Coordinates of C-alpha atoms and ligand atoms in Angstrom, one line a residue:
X1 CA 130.4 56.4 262.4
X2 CA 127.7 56.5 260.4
X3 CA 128.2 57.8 256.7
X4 CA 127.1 61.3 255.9
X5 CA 126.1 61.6 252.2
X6 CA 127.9 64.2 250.3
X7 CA 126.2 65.9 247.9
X8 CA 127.4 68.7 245.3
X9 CA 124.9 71.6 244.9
X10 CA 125.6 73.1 241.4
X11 CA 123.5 76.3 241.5
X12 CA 124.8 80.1 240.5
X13 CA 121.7 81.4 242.7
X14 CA 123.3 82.1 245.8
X15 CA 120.2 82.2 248.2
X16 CA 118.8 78.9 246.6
X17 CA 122.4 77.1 247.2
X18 CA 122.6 78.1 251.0
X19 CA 119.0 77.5 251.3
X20 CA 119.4 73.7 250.1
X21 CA 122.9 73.4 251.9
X22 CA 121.7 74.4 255.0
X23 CA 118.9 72.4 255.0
X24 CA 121.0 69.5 253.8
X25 CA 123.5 69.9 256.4
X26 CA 120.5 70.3 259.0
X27 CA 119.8 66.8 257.7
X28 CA 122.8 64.9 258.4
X29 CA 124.5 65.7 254.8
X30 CA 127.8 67.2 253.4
X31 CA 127.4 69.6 251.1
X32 CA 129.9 71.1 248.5
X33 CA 128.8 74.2 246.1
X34 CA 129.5 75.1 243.3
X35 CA 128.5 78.2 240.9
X36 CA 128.7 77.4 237.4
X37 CA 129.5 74.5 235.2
X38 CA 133.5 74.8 235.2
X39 CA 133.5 74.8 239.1
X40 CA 131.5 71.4 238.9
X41 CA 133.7 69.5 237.2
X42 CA 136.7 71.0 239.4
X43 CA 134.6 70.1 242.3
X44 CA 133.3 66.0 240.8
X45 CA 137.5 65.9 239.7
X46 CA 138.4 66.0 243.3
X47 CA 135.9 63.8 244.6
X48 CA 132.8 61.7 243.3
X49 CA 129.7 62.9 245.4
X50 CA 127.0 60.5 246.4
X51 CA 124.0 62.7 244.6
X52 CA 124.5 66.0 242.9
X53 CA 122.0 68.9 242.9
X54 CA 122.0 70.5 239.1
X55 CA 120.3 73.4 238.3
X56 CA 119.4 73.6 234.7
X57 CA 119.5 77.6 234.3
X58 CA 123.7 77.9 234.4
X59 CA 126.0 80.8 233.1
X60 CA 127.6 78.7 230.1
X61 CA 126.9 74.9 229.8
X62 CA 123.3 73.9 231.2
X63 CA 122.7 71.6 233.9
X64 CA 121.1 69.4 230.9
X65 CA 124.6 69.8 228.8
X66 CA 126.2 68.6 232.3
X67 CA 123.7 65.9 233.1
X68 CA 124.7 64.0 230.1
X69 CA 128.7 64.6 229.9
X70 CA 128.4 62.9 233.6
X71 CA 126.3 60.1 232.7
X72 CA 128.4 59.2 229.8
X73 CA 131.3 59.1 232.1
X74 CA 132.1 56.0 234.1
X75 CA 133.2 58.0 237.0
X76 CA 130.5 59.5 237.5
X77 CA 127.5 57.7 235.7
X78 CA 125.9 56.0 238.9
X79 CA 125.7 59.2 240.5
X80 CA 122.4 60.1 241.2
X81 CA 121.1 63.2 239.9
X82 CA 118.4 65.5 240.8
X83 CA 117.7 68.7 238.2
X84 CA 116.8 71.9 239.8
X85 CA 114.3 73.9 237.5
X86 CA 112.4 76.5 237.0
X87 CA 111.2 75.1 233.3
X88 CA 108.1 73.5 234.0
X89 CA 106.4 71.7 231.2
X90 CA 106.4 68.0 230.4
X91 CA 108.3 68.1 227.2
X92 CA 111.1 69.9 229.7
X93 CA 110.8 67.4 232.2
X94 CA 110.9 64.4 230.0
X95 CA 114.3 66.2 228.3
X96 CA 115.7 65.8 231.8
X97 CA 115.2 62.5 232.7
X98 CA 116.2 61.6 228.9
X99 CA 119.1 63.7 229.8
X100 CA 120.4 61.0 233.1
X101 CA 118.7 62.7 235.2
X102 CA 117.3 60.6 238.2
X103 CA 114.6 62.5 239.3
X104 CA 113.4 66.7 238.9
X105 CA 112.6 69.4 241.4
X106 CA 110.5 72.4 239.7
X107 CA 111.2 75.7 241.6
X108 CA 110.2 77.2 243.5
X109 CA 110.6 73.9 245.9
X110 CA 109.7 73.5 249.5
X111 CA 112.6 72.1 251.8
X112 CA 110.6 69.1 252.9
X113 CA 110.3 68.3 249.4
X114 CA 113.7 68.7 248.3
X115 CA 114.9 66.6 251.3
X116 CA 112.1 63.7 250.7
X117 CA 113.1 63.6 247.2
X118 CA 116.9 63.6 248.0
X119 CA 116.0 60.6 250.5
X120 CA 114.7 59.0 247.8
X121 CA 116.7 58.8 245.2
X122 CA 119.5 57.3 247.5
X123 CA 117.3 55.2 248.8
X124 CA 116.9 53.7 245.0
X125 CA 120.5 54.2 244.4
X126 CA 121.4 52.4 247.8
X127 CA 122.8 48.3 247.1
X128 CA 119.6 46.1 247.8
X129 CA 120.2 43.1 249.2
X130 CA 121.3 40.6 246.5
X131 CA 118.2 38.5 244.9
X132 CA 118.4 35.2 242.9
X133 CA 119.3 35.6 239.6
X134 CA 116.6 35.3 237.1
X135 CA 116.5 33.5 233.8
X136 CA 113.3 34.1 230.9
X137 CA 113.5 33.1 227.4
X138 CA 117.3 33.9 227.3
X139 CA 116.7 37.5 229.0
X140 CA 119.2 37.0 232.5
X141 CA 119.7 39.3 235.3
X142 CA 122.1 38.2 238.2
X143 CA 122.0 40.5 240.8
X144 CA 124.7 39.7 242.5
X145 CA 126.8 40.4 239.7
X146 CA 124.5 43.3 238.4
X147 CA 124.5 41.7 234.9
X148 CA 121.8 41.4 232.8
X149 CA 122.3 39.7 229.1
X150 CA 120.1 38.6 226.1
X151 CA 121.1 35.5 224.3
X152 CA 124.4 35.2 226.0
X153 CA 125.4 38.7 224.9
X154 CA 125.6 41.4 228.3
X155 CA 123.5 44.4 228.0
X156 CA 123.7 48.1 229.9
X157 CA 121.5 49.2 232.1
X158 CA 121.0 52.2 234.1
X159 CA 120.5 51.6 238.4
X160 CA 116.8 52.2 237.7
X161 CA 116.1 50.2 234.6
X162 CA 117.9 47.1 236.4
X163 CA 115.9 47.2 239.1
X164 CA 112.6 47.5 237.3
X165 CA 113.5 44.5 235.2
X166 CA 114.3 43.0 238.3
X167 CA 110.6 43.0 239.8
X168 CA 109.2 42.6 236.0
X169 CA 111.0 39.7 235.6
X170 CA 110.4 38.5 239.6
X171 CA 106.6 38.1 238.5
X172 CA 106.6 37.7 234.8
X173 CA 103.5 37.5 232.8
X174 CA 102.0 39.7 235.4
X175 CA 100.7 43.0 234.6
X176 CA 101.5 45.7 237.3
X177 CA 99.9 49.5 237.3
X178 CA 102.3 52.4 237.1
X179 CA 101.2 53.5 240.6
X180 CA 102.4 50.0 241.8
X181 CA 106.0 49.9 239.9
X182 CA 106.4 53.2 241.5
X183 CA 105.6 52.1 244.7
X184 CA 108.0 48.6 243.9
X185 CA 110.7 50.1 242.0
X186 CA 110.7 53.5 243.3
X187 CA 109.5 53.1 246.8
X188 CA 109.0 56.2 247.4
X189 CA 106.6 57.8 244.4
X190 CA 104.7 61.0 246.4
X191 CA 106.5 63.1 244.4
X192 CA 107.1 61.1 240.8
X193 CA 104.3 61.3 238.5
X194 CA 103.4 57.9 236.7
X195 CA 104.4 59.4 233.6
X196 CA 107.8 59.1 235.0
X197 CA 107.7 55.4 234.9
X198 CA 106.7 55.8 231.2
X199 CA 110.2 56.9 230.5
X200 CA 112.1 54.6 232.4
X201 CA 110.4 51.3 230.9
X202 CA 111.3 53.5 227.6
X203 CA 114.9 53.0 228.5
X204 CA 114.5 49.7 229.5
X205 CA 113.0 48.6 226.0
X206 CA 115.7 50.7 224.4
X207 CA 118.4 49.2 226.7
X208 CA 117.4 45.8 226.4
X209 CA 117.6 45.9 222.5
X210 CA 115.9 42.4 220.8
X211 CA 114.7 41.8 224.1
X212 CA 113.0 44.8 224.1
X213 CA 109.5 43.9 223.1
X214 CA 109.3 41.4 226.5
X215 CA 108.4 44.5 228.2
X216 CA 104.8 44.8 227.4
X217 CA 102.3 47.6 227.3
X218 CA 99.0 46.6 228.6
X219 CA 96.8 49.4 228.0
X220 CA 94.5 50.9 229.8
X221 CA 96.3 48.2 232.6
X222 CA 100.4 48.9 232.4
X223 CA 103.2 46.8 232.2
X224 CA 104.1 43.4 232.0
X225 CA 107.2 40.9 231.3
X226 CA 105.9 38.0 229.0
X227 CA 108.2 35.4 227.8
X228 CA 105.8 35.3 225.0
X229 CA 105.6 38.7 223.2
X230 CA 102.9 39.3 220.9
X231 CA 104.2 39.4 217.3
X232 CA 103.0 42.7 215.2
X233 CA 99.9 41.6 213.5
X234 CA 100.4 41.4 210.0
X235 CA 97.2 41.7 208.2
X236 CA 97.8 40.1 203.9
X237 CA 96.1 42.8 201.9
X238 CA 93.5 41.0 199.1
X239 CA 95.1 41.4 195.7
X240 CA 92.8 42.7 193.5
X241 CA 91.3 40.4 190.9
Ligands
CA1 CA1 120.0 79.2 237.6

């Protein structure tokens, strides 16, 4: 039988939550709702769904407060999220995604939309099939092990970060546009501005620690792996005579 996705609708707008979960289940999805904050967890404590729909407007705790309790939790922190909300500026948006969050819907939303960017974020979040593992100037990711570690010492990475070092580090020393690491690494980018890729590669840098500055900016171009980073160029100031 084919496996139908389960997904927890956190929303204390009634008409919004039966307008997603009817839609969802129109689509081949279980859906689970739940009003505020404290029925969430109740609802996550009985059973890990496979993407949860968070509004960020909630009575008590925000979605945002939410988002990052779950991603700090190892239950729960490969759970793909999707922020429902009304709040629409970048600043916002970039909060969100800073937050754990996956991926953002601003309301109000059409049904096509919500449903395209539900596909796609389990798409992301779906195994890949396994590639070779991958070795640069001590950076190593195995992906059949889902490892990634800098000089011998093992690294975290979030499910999107991993598999944008994946393809960085697949054709290193190449320089790829946002619009084609969205279209790589996200598959699916109608709806995800570039910007979006902006904060992930953030991550990455942040994640990957020393390593960091092997993810470079080209500007004006994008992004590259180099196993070659350019050192900071120090210019010696003349001492005065
Ligand atoms: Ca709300």
């Amino acid at each position: 039988m084919r496996h139908m996705p389960a997904v927890l609708v956190v929303e204390d707008e009634p008409s919004i939550a039966e307008l997603i979960a009817v839609n969802l289940r129109h689509n081949g999805f279980r859906t689970t709702w739940a009003i505020d904050s404290a029925s969430a967890q109740r609802e996550i404590d009985a059973a890990v769904p496979d993407l949860i729909l968070l509004d960020w407007m909630l009575p008590g705790e925000s979605g945002l407060v939410l988002a990052k309790r779950w991603r700090a939790n190892p239950r729960t922190k490969e759970v793909p999220i999707i922020m429902l909300t009304a709040r629409g500026d970048e600043a916002d948006r970039v909060a969100g995604l800073d937050a754990g969050a996956d991926d953002y819907i601003s309301k109000p939303f059409s049904t096509r939309e919500l449903l395209a960017r539900v596909r796609a974020v389990l798409r992301r979040k779906a195994p890949e099939p396994v590639g070779e593992a991958i070795s640069i100037a001590g950076l190593s990711l195995d992906p059949s092990t889902y490892r990634v570690s800098f000089q011998e010492q093992l690294l975290k990475l979030g499910p999107t970060e991993f598999k944008l070092l994946q393809y960085l580090m697949g054709s290193a020393e190449r320089v790829h546009s946002r619009a084609s690491l969205l279209d790589k690494v996200w598959g699916d980018h109608v709806y995800i501005e570039e910007r979006t890729v902006d904060v992930h590669v953030k991550r990455l840098r942040e994640a990957l620690g020393a390593a960091g500055t092997m993810v470079e900016t080209v500007r004006g171009a994008g992004y590259r792996l180099t196993a070659r980073p350019l050192q900071p160029v120090v210019v010696a100031e003349k001492t005065s005579a």
